[in-house]
Amino acid sequence: MSSFTEQLVSEHKNVLLTREQINQKVRAMAAQISQDYKGEVPVLICVLNGSFLFFTDLVRELTIDCEVDFVKISSYGDALKSSGKIDVLKNVDCPLEGRHVLIVEDIIDTGLSVHFLRRWIKKLNPASMRFVSLLVKEGTAIVDYECEYRGFTIGKEFVIGYGLDYKQLFRNLPEIYIMPEALLDAMNK
Ligand code: 5GP
Ligand code: MG
């Protein structure tokens, strides 16, 4: 019996973004950020858990001085859709007052997380705040939000891999896949 990960990786047709496409995009986004923040020392905030691979790849490509910090907010649990309710599970450690802050997300779907984070971080009085997201789903937002640095615009499908999970699995994969129906069924048997 093969693992769920093996079953997914064998489904080449479900690859949405290859390792190479992701690498290229991450390098381009890091180059843009390095240019825009030249002479500044921004604090980059990783929104756990989904952003962890994107975040580490992104910061490794930056050529400016920067600091890193981590927040964790509650998200989907094991569901495929947002519950709409967001809690802070881990706060930032670094004082953000007067700092240039870049909040790094894996994916924006309903926009609720970004909307929430923007209001919450704003209370910490940063000098500036921008959002970075590797993926942005098209036509799924239920609130207005701004995201200044966007990687790929994708469809409505549920995606996994490269930090993104289903039931906590598949975060370790270097590609991004569309969740196959058959795998969803197998995991919910
Ligand atoms: P939003 O608050 O914009 O609805 O969703 C934000 C969070 O939901 C993302 O940071 C991510 O953790 C999770 N999410 C949204 N869409 C997907 C998806 O297609 N796949 C996975 N694995 N997580 C998603
Ligand atoms: Mg996220």
Short mmCIF file of N, CA and C in Angstrom, two decimals, residues 77-169:
data_model
loop_
_atom_site.label_atom_id
_atom_site.label_comp_id
_atom_site.label_asym_id
_atom_site.label_seq_id
_atom_site.Cartn_x
_atom_site.Cartn_y
_atom_site.Cartn_z
N GLY A 77 -8.29 24.36 9.78
CA GLY A 77 -8.37 23.05 10.42
C GLY A 77 -8.21 21.99 9.35
N ASP A 78 -9.04 20.98 9.36
CA ASP A 78 -8.94 19.93 8.35
C ASP A 78 -9.92 20.14 7.19
N ALA A 79 -10.57 21.27 7.17
CA ALA A 79 -11.58 21.51 6.13
C ALA A 79 -10.96 22.09 4.86
N LEU A 80 -11.72 22.06 3.80
CA LEU A 80 -11.24 22.61 2.53
C LEU A 80 -11.63 24.08 2.39
N LYS A 81 -12.44 24.55 3.29
CA LYS A 81 -12.93 25.94 3.22
C LYS A 81 -12.66 26.67 4.53
N SER A 82 -12.50 27.97 4.43
CA SER A 82 -12.26 28.81 5.61
C SER A 82 -13.46 28.75 6.55
N SER A 83 -13.18 28.68 7.86
CA SER A 83 -14.27 28.70 8.84
C SER A 83 -14.77 30.13 9.02
N GLY A 84 -13.95 31.09 8.59
CA GLY A 84 -14.33 32.49 8.72
C GLY A 84 -13.93 33.09 10.07
N LYS A 85 -13.51 32.23 10.99
CA LYS A 85 -13.12 32.72 12.30
C LYS A 85 -11.61 32.59 12.46
N ILE A 86 -10.94 33.68 12.84
CA ILE A 86 -9.48 33.66 12.91
C ILE A 86 -9.02 34.01 14.33
N ASP A 87 -8.09 33.21 14.84
CA ASP A 87 -7.48 33.49 16.14
C ASP A 87 -5.97 33.57 15.98
N VAL A 88 -5.33 34.38 16.82
CA VAL A 88 -3.86 34.43 16.85
C VAL A 88 -3.37 33.32 17.77
N LEU A 89 -2.59 32.38 17.22
CA LEU A 89 -2.08 31.27 18.02
C LEU A 89 -0.65 31.53 18.49
N LYS A 90 0.08 32.36 17.72
CA LYS A 90 1.43 32.78 18.14
C LYS A 90 1.65 34.20 17.66
N ASN A 91 1.97 35.07 18.60
CA ASN A 91 2.18 36.48 18.26
C ASN A 91 3.62 36.73 17.80
N VAL A 92 3.87 37.89 17.20
CA VAL A 92 5.25 38.27 16.84
C VAL A 92 6.04 38.53 18.13
N ASP A 93 7.35 38.31 18.08
CA ASP A 93 8.21 38.58 19.23
C ASP A 93 8.88 39.94 19.10
N CYS A 94 9.15 40.34 17.87
CA CYS A 94 9.91 41.56 17.60
C CYS A 94 8.99 42.79 17.71
N PRO A 95 9.42 43.85 18.41
CA PRO A 95 8.58 45.07 18.43
C PRO A 95 8.51 45.66 17.01
N LEU A 96 7.33 45.90 16.52
CA LEU A 96 7.19 46.34 15.12
C LEU A 96 7.01 47.85 15.00
N GLU A 97 6.94 48.53 16.12
CA GLU A 97 6.75 49.99 16.11
C GLU A 97 7.86 50.65 15.29
N GLY A 98 7.45 51.44 14.29
CA GLY A 98 8.40 52.19 13.47
C GLY A 98 9.16 51.35 12.46
N ARG A 99 8.84 50.06 12.35
CA ARG A 99 9.56 49.19 11.42
C ARG A 99 8.80 49.04 10.11
N HIS A 100 9.56 48.73 9.06
CA HIS A 100 8.94 48.37 7.78
C HIS A 100 8.66 46.87 7.81
N VAL A 101 7.40 46.53 7.68
CA VAL A 101 6.97 45.14 7.88
C VAL A 101 6.47 44.54 6.57
N LEU A 102 6.92 43.33 6.30
CA LEU A 102 6.43 42.57 5.14
C LEU A 102 5.85 41.25 5.66
N ILE A 103 4.58 41.06 5.42
CA ILE A 103 3.92 39.86 5.93
C ILE A 103 3.81 38.85 4.79
N VAL A 104 4.36 37.67 5.03
CA VAL A 104 4.51 36.69 3.95
C VAL A 104 3.51 35.54 4.10
N GLU A 105 2.61 35.46 3.14
CA GLU A 105 1.55 34.44 3.11
C GLU A 105 1.83 33.42 2.01
N ASP A 106 1.30 32.22 2.20
CA ASP A 106 1.39 31.20 1.16
C ASP A 106 0.34 31.44 0.07
N ILE A 107 -0.89 31.64 0.51
CA ILE A 107 -2.01 31.71 -0.44
C ILE A 107 -3.11 32.60 0.12
N ILE A 108 -3.75 33.35 -0.76
CA ILE A 108 -4.91 34.14 -0.36
C ILE A 108 -6.13 33.58 -1.07
N ASP A 109 -7.14 33.26 -0.28
CA ASP A 109 -8.36 32.67 -0.80
C ASP A 109 -9.53 33.64 -0.56
N THR A 110 -10.15 33.56 0.63
CA THR A 110 -11.26 34.48 0.92
C THR A 110 -10.77 35.90 1.19
N GLY A 111 -9.49 36.04 1.57
CA GLY A 111 -8.95 37.34 1.93
C GLY A 111 -9.10 37.65 3.41
N LEU A 112 -9.79 36.77 4.14
CA LEU A 112 -10.06 37.03 5.56
C LEU A 112 -8.77 37.12 6.39
N SER A 113 -7.81 36.23 6.11
CA SER A 113 -6.57 36.22 6.90
C SER A 113 -5.79 37.52 6.70
N VAL A 114 -5.67 37.95 5.45
CA VAL A 114 -4.93 39.18 5.15
C VAL A 114 -5.63 40.38 5.77
N HIS A 115 -6.93 40.41 5.62
CA HIS A 115 -7.75 41.48 6.18
C HIS A 115 -7.54 41.55 7.70
N PHE A 116 -7.59 40.40 8.33
CA PHE A 116 -7.40 40.31 9.79
C PHE A 116 -5.98 40.75 10.19
N LEU A 117 -4.97 40.21 9.49
CA LEU A 117 -3.58 40.52 9.84
C LEU A 117 -3.27 42.00 9.65
N ARG A 118 -3.83 42.59 8.62
CA ARG A 118 -3.55 44.00 8.37
C ARG A 118 -4.06 44.87 9.53
N ARG A 119 -5.26 44.56 10.00
CA ARG A 119 -5.82 45.35 11.10
C ARG A 119 -5.05 45.11 12.39
N TRP A 120 -4.66 43.86 12.59
CA TRP A 120 -3.98 43.49 13.83
C TRP A 120 -2.56 44.07 13.88
N ILE A 121 -1.79 43.93 12.80
CA ILE A 121 -0.41 44.45 12.77
C ILE A 121 -0.41 45.98 12.80
N LYS A 122 -1.40 46.58 12.22
CA LYS A 122 -1.50 48.04 12.21
C LYS A 122 -1.51 48.61 13.63
N LYS A 123 -2.13 47.87 14.53
CA LYS A 123 -2.19 48.32 15.93
C LYS A 123 -0.80 48.36 16.58
N LEU A 124 0.17 47.66 15.97
CA LEU A 124 1.53 47.64 16.52
C LEU A 124 2.37 48.80 15.96
N ASN A 125 1.72 49.70 15.22
CA ASN A 125 2.34 50.93 14.71
C ASN A 125 3.60 50.76 13.85
N PRO A 126 3.58 49.90 12.86
CA PRO A 126 4.75 49.81 11.97
C PRO A 126 4.87 51.09 11.13
N ALA A 127 6.09 51.37 10.64
CA ALA A 127 6.28 52.53 9.75
C ALA A 127 5.56 52.28 8.43
N SER A 128 5.58 51.01 7.99
CA SER A 128 4.86 50.64 6.78
C SER A 128 4.55 49.15 6.85
N MET A 129 3.59 48.73 6.05
CA MET A 129 3.20 47.31 6.05
C MET A 129 2.79 46.91 4.64
N ARG A 130 3.37 45.85 4.16
CA ARG A 130 2.95 45.30 2.86
C ARG A 130 2.79 43.79 2.99
N PHE A 131 1.99 43.24 2.08
CA PHE A 131 1.78 41.79 2.06
C PHE A 131 2.44 41.17 0.84
N VAL A 132 2.92 39.96 1.03
CA VAL A 132 3.53 39.16 -0.02
C VAL A 132 2.78 37.83 -0.02
N SER A 133 2.31 37.36 -1.17
CA SER A 133 1.71 36.04 -1.21
C SER A 133 2.15 35.29 -2.46
N LEU A 134 2.59 34.06 -2.28
CA LEU A 134 3.02 33.27 -3.44
C LEU A 134 1.86 33.01 -4.38
N LEU A 135 0.69 32.68 -3.79
CA LEU A 135 -0.48 32.34 -4.60
C LEU A 135 -1.66 33.23 -4.24
N VAL A 136 -2.40 33.61 -5.24
CA VAL A 136 -3.65 34.35 -5.00
C VAL A 136 -4.73 33.67 -5.82
N LYS A 137 -5.80 33.23 -5.16
CA LYS A 137 -6.91 32.61 -5.89
C LYS A 137 -7.77 33.70 -6.51
N GLU A 138 -8.20 33.44 -7.72
CA GLU A 138 -8.98 34.44 -8.44
C GLU A 138 -10.47 34.22 -8.19
N GLY A 139 -11.17 35.30 -7.86
CA GLY A 139 -12.62 35.24 -7.75
C GLY A 139 -13.15 34.55 -6.51
N THR A 140 -12.34 34.44 -5.45
CA THR A 140 -12.80 33.76 -4.23
C THR A 140 -12.86 34.71 -3.03
N ALA A 141 -12.42 35.95 -3.21
CA ALA A 141 -12.38 36.90 -2.07
C ALA A 141 -13.79 37.22 -1.60
N ILE A 142 -13.96 37.27 -0.29
CA ILE A 142 -15.25 37.70 0.26
C ILE A 142 -15.10 39.01 1.04
N VAL A 143 -13.85 39.47 1.18
CA VAL A 143 -13.61 40.81 1.73
C VAL A 143 -12.58 41.51 0.84
N ASP A 144 -12.57 42.84 0.88
CA ASP A 144 -11.55 43.60 0.15
C ASP A 144 -10.23 43.48 0.89
N TYR A 145 -9.16 43.24 0.16
CA TYR A 145 -7.85 43.21 0.80
C TYR A 145 -6.83 43.73 -0.21
N GLU A 146 -5.67 44.14 0.33
CA GLU A 146 -4.57 44.53 -0.55
C GLU A 146 -3.43 43.55 -0.36
N CYS A 147 -2.80 43.17 -1.47
CA CYS A 147 -1.58 42.36 -1.40
C CYS A 147 -0.63 42.93 -2.45
N GLU A 148 0.45 43.53 -1.97
CA GLU A 148 1.33 44.30 -2.85
C GLU A 148 2.23 43.42 -3.71
N TYR A 149 2.67 42.28 -3.19
CA TYR A 149 3.55 41.39 -3.97
C TYR A 149 2.84 40.05 -4.16
N ARG A 150 2.48 39.76 -5.40
CA ARG A 150 1.74 38.54 -5.71
C ARG A 150 2.57 37.66 -6.63
N GLY A 151 2.62 36.39 -6.31
CA GLY A 151 3.33 35.45 -7.18
C GLY A 151 2.44 34.99 -8.31
N PHE A 152 1.76 33.88 -8.13
CA PHE A 152 0.89 33.31 -9.16
C PHE A 152 -0.58 33.55 -8.84
N THR A 153 -1.35 33.88 -9.87
CA THR A 153 -2.80 33.89 -9.73
C THR A 153 -3.30 32.53 -10.18
N ILE A 154 -4.10 31.87 -9.34
CA ILE A 154 -4.57 30.52 -9.66
C ILE A 154 -6.10 30.46 -9.58
N GLY A 155 -6.65 29.31 -9.96
CA GLY A 155 -8.10 29.12 -9.93
C GLY A 155 -8.60 28.79 -8.53
N LYS A 156 -9.83 28.30 -8.48
CA LYS A 156 -10.49 28.08 -7.19
C LYS A 156 -10.10 26.76 -6.52
N GLU A 157 -9.42 25.89 -7.26
CA GLU A 157 -9.13 24.54 -6.75
C GLU A 157 -8.31 24.56 -5.46
N PHE A 158 -8.52 23.54 -4.63
CA PHE A 158 -7.73 23.37 -3.41
C PHE A 158 -6.35 22.84 -3.79
N VAL A 159 -5.30 23.51 -3.35
CA VAL A 159 -3.94 23.11 -3.74
C VAL A 159 -3.13 22.66 -2.52
N ILE A 160 -2.17 21.79 -2.77
CA ILE A 160 -1.32 21.24 -1.71
C ILE A 160 0.13 21.17 -2.20
N GLY A 161 1.04 21.04 -1.24
CA GLY A 161 2.46 20.97 -1.57
C GLY A 161 3.14 22.31 -1.31
N TYR A 162 4.47 22.29 -1.20
CA TYR A 162 5.28 23.49 -0.99
C TYR A 162 4.72 24.31 0.20
N GLY A 163 4.52 23.62 1.31
CA GLY A 163 4.05 24.28 2.53
C GLY A 163 2.56 24.11 2.77
N LEU A 164 1.81 23.90 1.69
CA LEU A 164 0.34 23.82 1.81
C LEU A 164 -0.08 22.38 2.10
N ASP A 165 -0.98 22.23 3.05
CA ASP A 165 -1.34 20.88 3.51
C ASP A 165 -2.78 20.52 3.19
N TYR A 166 -3.04 19.22 3.29
CA TYR A 166 -4.39 18.73 3.54
C TYR A 166 -4.27 17.77 4.71
N LYS A 167 -4.99 18.05 5.79
CA LYS A 167 -4.87 17.27 7.02
C LYS A 167 -3.41 17.14 7.46
N GLN A 168 -2.69 18.22 7.34
CA GLN A 168 -1.28 18.35 7.78
C GLN A 168 -0.27 17.62 6.90
N LEU A 169 -0.72 16.92 5.87
CA LEU A 169 0.22 16.22 4.99
C LEU A 169 0.56 17.07 3.76
#
